[in-house]
XYZ file of C-alpha atoms in Angstrom:
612
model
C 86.236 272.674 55.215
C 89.564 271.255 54.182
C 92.826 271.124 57.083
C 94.537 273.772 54.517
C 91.613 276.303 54.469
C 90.949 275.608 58.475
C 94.401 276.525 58.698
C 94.400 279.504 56.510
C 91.600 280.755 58.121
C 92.885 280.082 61.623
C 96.176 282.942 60.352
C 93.472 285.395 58.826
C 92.018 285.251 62.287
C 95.254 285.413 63.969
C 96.453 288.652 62.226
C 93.182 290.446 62.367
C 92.766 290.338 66.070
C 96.452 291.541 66.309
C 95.928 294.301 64.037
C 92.639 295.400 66.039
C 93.641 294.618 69.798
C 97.413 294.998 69.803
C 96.927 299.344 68.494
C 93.924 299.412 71.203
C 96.331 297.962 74.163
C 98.958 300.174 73.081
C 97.227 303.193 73.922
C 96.052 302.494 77.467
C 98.135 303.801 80.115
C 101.296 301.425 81.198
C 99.889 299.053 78.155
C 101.836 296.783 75.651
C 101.982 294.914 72.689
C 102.157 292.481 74.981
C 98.325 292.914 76.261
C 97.208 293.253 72.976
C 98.154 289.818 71.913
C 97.119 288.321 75.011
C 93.652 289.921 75.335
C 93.617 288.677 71.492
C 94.519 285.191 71.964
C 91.815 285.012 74.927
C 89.015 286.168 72.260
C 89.547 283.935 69.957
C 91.251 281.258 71.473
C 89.597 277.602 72.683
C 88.358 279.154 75.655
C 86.642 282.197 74.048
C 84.975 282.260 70.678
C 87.202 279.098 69.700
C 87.918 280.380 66.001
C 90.756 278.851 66.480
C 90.679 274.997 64.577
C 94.613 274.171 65.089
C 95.221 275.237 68.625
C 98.127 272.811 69.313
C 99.700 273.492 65.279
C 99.468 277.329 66.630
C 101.240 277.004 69.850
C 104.222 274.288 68.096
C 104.938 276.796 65.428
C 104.869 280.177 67.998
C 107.153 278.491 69.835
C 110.032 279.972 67.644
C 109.063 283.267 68.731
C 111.275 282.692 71.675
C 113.800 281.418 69.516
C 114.151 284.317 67.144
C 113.959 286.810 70.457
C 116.987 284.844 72.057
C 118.563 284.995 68.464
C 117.923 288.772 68.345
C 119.400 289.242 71.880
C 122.507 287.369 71.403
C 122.958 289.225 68.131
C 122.834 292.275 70.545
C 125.308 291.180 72.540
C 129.026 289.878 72.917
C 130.723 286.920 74.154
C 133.079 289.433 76.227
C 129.837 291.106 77.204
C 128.138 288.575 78.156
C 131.243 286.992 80.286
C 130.952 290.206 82.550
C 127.463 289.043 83.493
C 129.024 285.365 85.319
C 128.350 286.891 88.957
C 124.559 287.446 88.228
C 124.075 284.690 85.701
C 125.441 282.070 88.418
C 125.464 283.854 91.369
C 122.375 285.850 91.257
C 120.623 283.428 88.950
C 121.282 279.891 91.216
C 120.305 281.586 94.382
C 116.928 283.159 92.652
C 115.719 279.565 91.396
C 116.943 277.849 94.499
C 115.265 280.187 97.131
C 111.919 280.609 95.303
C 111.335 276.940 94.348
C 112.493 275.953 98.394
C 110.022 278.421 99.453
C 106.800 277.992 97.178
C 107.611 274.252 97.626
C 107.900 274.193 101.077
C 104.609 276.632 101.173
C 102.470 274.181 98.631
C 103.227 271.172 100.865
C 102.588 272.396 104.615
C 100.176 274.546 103.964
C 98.220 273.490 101.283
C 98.432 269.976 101.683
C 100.446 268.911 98.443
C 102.004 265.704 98.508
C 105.958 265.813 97.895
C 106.519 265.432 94.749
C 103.878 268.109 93.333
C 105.390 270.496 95.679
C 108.881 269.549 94.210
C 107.115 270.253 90.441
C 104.828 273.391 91.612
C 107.696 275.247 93.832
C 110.448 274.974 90.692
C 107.641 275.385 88.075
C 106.761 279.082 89.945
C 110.346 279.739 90.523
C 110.877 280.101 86.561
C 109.595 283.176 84.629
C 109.051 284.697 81.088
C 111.660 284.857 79.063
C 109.822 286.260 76.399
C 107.542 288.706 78.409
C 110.070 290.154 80.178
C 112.440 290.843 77.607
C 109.914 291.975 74.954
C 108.706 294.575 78.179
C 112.519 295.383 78.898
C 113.220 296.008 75.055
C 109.829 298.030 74.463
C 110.949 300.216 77.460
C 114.188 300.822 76.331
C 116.138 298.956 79.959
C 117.720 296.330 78.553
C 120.869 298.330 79.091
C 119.657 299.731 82.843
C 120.678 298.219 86.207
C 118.042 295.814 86.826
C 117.747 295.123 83.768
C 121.476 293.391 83.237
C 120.098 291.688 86.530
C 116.860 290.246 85.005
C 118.078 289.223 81.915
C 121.169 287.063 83.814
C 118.042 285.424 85.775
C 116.270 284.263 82.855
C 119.754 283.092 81.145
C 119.907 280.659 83.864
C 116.097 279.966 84.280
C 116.330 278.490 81.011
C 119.091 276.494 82.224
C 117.829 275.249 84.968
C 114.157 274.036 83.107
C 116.683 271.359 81.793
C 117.035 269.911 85.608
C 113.171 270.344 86.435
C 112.212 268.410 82.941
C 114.455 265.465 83.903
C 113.376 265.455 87.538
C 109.783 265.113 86.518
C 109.979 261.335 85.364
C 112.433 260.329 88.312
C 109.765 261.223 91.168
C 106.737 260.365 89.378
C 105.004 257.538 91.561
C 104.779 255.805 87.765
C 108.402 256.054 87.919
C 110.117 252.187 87.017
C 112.568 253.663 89.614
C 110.480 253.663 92.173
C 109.858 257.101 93.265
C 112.653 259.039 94.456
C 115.912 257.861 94.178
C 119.322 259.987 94.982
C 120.882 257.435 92.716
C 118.833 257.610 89.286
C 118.472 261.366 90.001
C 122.786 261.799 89.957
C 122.793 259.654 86.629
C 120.427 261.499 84.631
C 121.558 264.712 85.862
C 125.003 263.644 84.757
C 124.445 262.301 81.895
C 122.232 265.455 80.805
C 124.990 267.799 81.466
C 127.549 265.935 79.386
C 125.006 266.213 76.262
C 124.341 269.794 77.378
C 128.219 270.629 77.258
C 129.235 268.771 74.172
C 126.149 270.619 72.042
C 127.012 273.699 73.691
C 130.922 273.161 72.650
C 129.554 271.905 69.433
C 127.601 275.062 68.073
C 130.703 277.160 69.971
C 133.161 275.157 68.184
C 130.951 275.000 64.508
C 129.861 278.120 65.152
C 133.726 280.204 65.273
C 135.154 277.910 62.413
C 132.684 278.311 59.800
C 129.865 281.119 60.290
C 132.242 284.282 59.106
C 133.724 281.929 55.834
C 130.261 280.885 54.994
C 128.180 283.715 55.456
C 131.077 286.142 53.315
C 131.057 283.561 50.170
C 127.289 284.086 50.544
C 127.729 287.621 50.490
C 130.488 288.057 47.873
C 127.254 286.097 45.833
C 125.371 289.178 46.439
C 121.984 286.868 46.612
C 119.803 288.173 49.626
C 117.850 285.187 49.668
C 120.300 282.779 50.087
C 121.650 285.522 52.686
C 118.718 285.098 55.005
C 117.636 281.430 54.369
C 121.388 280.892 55.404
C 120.038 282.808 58.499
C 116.876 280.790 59.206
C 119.003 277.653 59.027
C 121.458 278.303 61.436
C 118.807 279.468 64.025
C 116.082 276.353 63.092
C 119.716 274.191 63.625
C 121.232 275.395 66.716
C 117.723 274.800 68.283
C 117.415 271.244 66.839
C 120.558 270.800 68.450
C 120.225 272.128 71.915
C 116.697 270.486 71.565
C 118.137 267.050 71.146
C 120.464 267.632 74.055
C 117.684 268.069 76.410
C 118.174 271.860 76.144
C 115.710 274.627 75.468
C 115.648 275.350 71.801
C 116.136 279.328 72.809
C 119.366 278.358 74.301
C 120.951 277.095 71.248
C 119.358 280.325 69.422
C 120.811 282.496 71.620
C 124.515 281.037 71.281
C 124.555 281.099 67.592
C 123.684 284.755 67.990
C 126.241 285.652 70.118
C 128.535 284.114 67.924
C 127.579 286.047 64.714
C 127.425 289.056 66.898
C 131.444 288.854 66.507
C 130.933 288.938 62.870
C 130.795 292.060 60.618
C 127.584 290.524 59.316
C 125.362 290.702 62.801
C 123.618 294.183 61.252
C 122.397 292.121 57.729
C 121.185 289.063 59.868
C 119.202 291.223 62.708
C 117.491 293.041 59.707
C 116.590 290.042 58.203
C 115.095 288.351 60.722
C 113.162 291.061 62.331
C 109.743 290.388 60.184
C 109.895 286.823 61.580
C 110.497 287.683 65.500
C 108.143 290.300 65.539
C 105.346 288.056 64.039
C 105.886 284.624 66.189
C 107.000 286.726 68.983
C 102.832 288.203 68.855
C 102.108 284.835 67.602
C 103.352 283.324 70.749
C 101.876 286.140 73.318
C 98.344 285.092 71.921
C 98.840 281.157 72.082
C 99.215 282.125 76.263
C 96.249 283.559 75.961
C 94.645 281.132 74.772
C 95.846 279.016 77.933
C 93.166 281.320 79.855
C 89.740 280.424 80.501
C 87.450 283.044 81.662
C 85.190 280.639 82.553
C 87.398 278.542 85.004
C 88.787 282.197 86.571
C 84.845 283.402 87.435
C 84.104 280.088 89.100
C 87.075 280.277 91.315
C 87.769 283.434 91.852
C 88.735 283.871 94.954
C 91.261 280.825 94.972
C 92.943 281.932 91.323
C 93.280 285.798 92.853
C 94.674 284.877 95.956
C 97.285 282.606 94.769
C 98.032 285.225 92.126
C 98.647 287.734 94.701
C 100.966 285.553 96.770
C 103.003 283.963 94.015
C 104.000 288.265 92.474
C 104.169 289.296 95.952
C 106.088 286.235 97.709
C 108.030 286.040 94.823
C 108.875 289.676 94.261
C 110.153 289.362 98.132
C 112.219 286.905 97.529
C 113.807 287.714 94.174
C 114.573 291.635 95.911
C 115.974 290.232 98.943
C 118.339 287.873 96.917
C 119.043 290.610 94.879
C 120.399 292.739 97.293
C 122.431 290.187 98.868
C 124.181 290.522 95.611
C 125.042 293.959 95.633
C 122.602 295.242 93.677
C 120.681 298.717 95.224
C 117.082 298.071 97.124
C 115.457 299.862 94.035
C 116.903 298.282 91.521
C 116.077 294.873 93.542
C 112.310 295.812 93.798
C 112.313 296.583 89.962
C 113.848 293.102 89.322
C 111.672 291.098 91.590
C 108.759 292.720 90.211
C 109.437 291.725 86.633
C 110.007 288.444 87.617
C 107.703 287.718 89.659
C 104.756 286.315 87.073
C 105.168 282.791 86.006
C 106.810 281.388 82.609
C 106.175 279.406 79.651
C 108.345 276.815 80.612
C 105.458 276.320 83.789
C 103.328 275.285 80.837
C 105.684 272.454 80.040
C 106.714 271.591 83.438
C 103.052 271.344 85.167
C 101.531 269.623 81.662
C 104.310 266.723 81.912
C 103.526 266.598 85.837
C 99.943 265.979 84.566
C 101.037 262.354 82.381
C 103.117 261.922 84.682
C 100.065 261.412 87.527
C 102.218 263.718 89.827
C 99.289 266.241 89.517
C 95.680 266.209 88.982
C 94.448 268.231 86.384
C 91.805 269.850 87.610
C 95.240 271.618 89.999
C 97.090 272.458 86.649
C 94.571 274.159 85.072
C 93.875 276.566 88.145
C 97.631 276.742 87.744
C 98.110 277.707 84.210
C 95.809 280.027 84.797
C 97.203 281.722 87.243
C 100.661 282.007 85.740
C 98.656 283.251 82.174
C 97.028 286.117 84.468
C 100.829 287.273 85.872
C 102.515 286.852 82.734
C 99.795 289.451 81.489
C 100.338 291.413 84.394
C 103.901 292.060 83.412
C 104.193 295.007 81.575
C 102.143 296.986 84.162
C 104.292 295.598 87.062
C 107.341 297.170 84.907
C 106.020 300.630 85.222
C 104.961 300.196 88.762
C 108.796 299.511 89.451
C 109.756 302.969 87.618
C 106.729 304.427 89.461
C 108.519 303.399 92.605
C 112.168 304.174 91.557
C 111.251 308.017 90.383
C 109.508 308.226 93.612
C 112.070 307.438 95.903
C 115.365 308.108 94.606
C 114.337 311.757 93.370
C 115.322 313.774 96.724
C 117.349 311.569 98.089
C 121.158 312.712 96.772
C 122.740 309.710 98.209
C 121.423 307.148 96.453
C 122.740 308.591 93.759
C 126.057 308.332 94.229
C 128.131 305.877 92.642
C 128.286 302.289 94.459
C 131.017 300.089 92.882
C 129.168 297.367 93.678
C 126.786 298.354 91.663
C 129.453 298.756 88.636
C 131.698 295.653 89.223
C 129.501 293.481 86.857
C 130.774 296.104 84.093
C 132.890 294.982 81.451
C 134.884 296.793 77.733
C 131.497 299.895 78.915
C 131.338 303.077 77.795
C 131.416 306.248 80.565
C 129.302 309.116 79.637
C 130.168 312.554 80.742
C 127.597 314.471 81.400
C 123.752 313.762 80.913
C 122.582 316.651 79.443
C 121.059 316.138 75.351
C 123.855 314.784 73.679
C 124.613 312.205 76.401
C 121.015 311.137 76.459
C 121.217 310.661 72.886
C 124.362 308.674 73.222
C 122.822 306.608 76.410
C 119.481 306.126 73.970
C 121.545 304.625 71.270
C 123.881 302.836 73.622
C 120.975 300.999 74.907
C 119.221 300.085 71.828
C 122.246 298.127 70.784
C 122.667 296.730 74.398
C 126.081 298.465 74.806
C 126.314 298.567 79.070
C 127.404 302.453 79.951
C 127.322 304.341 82.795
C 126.683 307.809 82.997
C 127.952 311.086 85.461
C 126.410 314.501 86.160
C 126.281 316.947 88.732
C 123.139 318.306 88.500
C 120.910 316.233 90.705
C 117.805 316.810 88.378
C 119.396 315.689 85.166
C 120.781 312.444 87.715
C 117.125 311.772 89.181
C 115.755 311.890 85.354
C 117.946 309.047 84.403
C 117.416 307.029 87.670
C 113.863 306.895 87.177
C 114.313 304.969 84.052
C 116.717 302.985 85.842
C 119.522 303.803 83.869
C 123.213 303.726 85.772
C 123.551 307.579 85.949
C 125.585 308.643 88.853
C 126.146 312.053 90.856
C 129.556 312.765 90.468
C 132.498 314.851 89.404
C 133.781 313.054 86.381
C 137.590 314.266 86.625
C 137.808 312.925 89.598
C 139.610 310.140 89.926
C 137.773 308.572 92.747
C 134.485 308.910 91.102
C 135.900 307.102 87.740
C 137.116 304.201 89.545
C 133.761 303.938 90.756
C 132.052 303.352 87.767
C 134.812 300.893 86.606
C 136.988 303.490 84.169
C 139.640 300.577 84.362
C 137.663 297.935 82.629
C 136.135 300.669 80.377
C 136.887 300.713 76.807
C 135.875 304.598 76.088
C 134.358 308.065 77.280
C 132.000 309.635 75.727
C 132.865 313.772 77.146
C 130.238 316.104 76.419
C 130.382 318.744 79.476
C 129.694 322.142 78.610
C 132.412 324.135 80.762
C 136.220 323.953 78.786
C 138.000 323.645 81.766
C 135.360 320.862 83.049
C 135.968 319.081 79.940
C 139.757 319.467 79.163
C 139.822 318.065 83.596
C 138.203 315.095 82.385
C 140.103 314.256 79.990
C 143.261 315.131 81.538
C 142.582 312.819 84.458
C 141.285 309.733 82.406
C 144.335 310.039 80.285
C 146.768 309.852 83.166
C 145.100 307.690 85.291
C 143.360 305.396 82.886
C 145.575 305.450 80.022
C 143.470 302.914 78.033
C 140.222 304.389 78.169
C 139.716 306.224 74.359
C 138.470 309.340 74.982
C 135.747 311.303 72.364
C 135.010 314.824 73.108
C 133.078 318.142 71.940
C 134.718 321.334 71.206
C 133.672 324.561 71.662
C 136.316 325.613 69.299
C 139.438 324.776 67.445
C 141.311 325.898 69.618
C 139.580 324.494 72.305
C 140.070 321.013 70.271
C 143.882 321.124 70.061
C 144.117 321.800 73.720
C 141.659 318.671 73.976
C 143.989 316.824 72.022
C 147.232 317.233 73.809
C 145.574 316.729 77.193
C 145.252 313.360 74.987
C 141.745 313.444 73.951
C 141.502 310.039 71.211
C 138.605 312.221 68.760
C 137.528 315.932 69.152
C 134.489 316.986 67.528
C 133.820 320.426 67.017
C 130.317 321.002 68.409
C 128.770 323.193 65.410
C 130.282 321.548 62.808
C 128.580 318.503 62.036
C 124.878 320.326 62.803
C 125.577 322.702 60.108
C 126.616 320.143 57.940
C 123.258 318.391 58.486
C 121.606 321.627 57.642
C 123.315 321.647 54.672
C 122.792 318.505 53.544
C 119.118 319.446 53.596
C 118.962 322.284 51.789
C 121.150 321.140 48.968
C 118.480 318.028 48.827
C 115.724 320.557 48.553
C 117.682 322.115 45.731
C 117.342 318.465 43.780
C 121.180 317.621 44.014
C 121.998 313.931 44.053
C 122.173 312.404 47.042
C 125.709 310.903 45.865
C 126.955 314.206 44.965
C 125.549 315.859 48.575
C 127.362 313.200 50.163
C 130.598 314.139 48.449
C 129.947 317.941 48.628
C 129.946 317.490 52.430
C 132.526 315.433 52.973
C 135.107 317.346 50.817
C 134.104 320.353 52.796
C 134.462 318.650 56.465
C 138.281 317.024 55.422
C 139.217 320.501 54.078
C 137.482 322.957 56.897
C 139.087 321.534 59.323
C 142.635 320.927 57.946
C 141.905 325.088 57.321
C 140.736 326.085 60.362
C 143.625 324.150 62.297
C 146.007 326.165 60.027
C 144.716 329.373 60.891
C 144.026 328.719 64.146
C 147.825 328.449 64.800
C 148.831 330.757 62.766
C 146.794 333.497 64.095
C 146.559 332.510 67.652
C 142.753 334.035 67.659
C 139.454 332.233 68.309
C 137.660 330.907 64.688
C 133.932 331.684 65.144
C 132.972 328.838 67.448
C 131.447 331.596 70.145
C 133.992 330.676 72.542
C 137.188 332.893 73.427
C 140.715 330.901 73.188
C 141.725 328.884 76.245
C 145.297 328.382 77.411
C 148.715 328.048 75.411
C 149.988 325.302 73.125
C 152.676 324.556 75.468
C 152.101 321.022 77.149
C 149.635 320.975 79.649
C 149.958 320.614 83.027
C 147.343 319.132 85.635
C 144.300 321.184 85.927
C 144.311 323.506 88.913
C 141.551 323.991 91.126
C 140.341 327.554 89.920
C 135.968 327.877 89.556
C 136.858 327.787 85.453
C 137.924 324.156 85.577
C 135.664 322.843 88.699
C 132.231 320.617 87.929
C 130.002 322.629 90.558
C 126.323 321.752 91.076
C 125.499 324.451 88.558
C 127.083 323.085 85.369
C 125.280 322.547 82.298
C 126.032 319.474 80.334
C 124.079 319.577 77.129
């Protein structure tokens, strides 16, 4: 057999085990993608039925499923965005890495006998965990958005960065070493000399990246050739990661900047649609080339050692990561939820214990137990994530005051939207919110609907949201717009009435029961009204004149015309007549301006009001 049919036959194998196990894994309880490609990779990689001819071609070219993921991500998000995340990306982020590798380190030397250096490589190879895992878990769960998940994904931003430091410490206290071993000296100059080529690529793509992506990718455009659209795509990713690559960086890293920087362009929706058939293929790709790190074998003839390092490196590590985490502000739940998810090992150990390995720092007999324990807990990582919501819905559901707004909890908030009230609609907003990674934070006062959210882990608070005490706790001063949907008029027209006075540049978009209900909305200095019944019957129209065969061009129209010129109507009427128009709610109030809400039951948020 030729290298091109071994390798044909090696992605015929590769797609038909992820088209039988990934549907299987899916369907067991707390599963994932995630298994599935794992369990497939296992089958048939070098350790199983070794189908598998090209193992090492495999794993170079799933590699880029990290890349396209970070890519995806920083499409997702914003440089502003991402700014508000400095306290956990530093703070939270240094203090993780630092704490775990000192402790595993400290652990593998004294107690299991590990010379120095190994325990240097082992304790910092632990301390880093899956990018890819835990983000492809986070995303699949829809928490990318939540509390601990802002938290996690800070962690991994700076695990990446620090992999940099643990590759170029490697070399420097390898008894092979030219330098002799240790040396504080050589150490400072590589370090230093590694962060200036880390900072001028990183200013580089920055730089590059502002000047010329918007001009080139709208000439492209204004070409109208889709293919030249997205190879335009695949060569800015494949070239930000050459670049970070060649400055010692990870090549994820420079993926992830050029995303955030098209993410300011009007063309980030065209570029994350392209690219979503390649992510989602390496991304599996990848999963199954760690799976093929495992070896069955190797796992049933030491058993007991692989297990009970496993169970020490989740649960030491989960310790440590939640007891960090709270030092920072962040609540005891949401801590446990992030220490759990990273807890399991990374790819980057991979890297980090192989180089150990030529660099005679470790034997390799000690690696492989090692990779395969940090294979086992990146598989374990999707049912740790629902053990953490297991443990969030059961112990934040009676308790009121933990759910309560903490502004610690809120400070790391930045340009977020505040949704009040929880009820349907403001799911629905929360759900898309968090599937384009727009932070929010969310207020009710019905415990229930509260307790619902908080078991996902999403920031929904208990709280009155025209109070002004209970907006600046959720940051309404660094907010950039409300989202109103309370049931109660009076609860509604309070809301906005106190966000407009108090934080004047907060847009605020809110239902209607009514026209009349709307102006009044307005002048308390509501930004949008929307009258609640409108647009649903205009989606029920829309419908029936498709089932009637009309053009969709000409439905499109049809409605439109009739939502510009209903509403100019009903406005009309509504102060001419100064009667309610058929929105099922009576008329509220006068036209004159109006003054601060008073404290009657009408206009109170009580315990028993419905936000839907």
């Amino acid at each position: 057999m030729t290298d091109e049919e071994a390798s044909l036959f090696d992605m015929l194998w590769l797609l038909l085990a992820s088209v039988i196990f990934v549907p299987i894994f899916q369907k067991i309880p707390g599963g994932s993608p995630v298994l599935g490609y794992l369990a497939a990779g296992i089958l048939i990689g070098p350790y199983g039925l070794s189908i598998i001819r090209h193992v090492h071609g495999t794993k170079a070219i799933a590699e880029f499923g990290v890349v396209f993921l970070l890519f995806n991500i920083g499409l997702e998000l914003s440089v502003e965005r991402l700014s508000s995340m400095k306290k956990y990306v530093f703070g939270l982020g240094t203090a993780q890495v630092l704490v775990t590798a000192v402790v595993v380190g400290l652990v593998t030397h004294f107690i299991s006998g590990q010379p120095g250096p190994a325990a240097i490589v082992i304790g910092n190879g632990l301390a880093l965990s899956s990018t890819a895992v835990v983000l492809q878990v986070l995303q699949e769960r829809g928490e990318s958005t939540s509390r601990h998940g802002r938290a996690t994904f800070s962690v991994l931003l700076f695990q990446d960065l620090a992999v940099v430091v643990l590759l170029i410490l490697i070399p420097l206290i390898s008894p092979n070493s030219s330098k002799g071993g240790i040396g504080f000296q050589a150490i400072a100059e590589a370090l230093g000399l590694a962060a200036v080529k880390a900072l001028v690529a990183i200013a580089a793509i920055i730089a590059g990246g502002r000047l010329l992506l918007r001009p080139i990718y709208k000439q492209i455009a204004e070409n109208q050739n889709a293919e030249i659209f997205s190879a335009n795509t695949l060569l800015v990713i494949l070239g930000t990661s050459l670049l970070t690559a060649r400055a010692g960086l990870s090549m994820a890293l420079g993926a992830f900047l050029a995303g955030l920087l098209l993410a300011e362009t009007e063309f980030s929706l065209q570029v994350e649609s392209d690219i979503a058939p390649y992510r989602g293929l390496l991304l599996g790709l990848f999963f199954m080339t760690v799976g093929m790190s495992i070896d069955p074998k190797l796992l049933i003839s030491n058993f007991p050692v692989i297990m009970g390092t496993l169970g020490l490196l989740i649960g030491g590590k989960a310790l440590l990561v939640a007891l960090v985490g709270k030092l920072f502000g962040i609540s005891i739940i949401s801590a446990i939820r992030v220490g759990l998810l990273l807890a399991p090992g990374g790819e980057f150990a991979f890297v980090a214990f192989g180089e150990a390995v030529n660099q005679g720092i470790m034997s390799p007999q000690l690696s492989s137990l090692l990779f395969l324990v940090v294979g086992i807990s990146m598989a374990l990582t999707p049912w740790l994530a629902a053990g953490g919501q297991l443990i969030a819905s059961r112990f934040e559901q009676h308790d009121v005051r933990s759910l309560l707004p903490v502004e610690s909890e809120t400070d790391d908030l930045q340009d977020h939207i505040i949704i009040c009230g929880f009820g349907r609609v403001g799911q629905i907003i929360a759900q898309l919110l968090s599937e384009r990674l727009i932070p929010f934070v969310a207020l009710d006062v019905r415990s229930d609907r509260v307790a619902m959210g908080r078991a996902l882990d999403l920031p929904v608070y208990f709280g009155d949201a025209g109070s002004r005490e209970v907006l600046h706790k959720v940051g309404a001063e660094r907010a950039c717009a409300a989202a109103i949907t309370l049931d109660t008029p009076g609860a509604n027209y309070r809301t906005v009435w106190a966000l407009s006075k108090y934080f004047p540049n907060v847009k605020t978009f809110v239902r209607a029961h009514d026209v009349d209900h709307g102006l009044n909305l307005e002048k308390a200095g509501a930004t949008a009204v929307v009258p609640e019944t409108l647009e649903p019957s205009l989606q029920l129209a829309a419908a029936v004149l498709a089932q009637a065969k009309l053009p969709t061009s000409e439905i499109a129209a049809t409605i439109n015309e009739f939502r510009s010129r209903h509403l100019s109507e009903l406005t009309e009427l509504c102060e001419a007549s100064g009667s309610s128009l058929g929105y099922g709610f009576s008329r509220i109030a006068s036209k004159s301006k109006p003054q601060p809400p008073d404290s009657s039951d009408e206009n109170q948020i009580t315990e028993g009001t419905l936000a839907v």
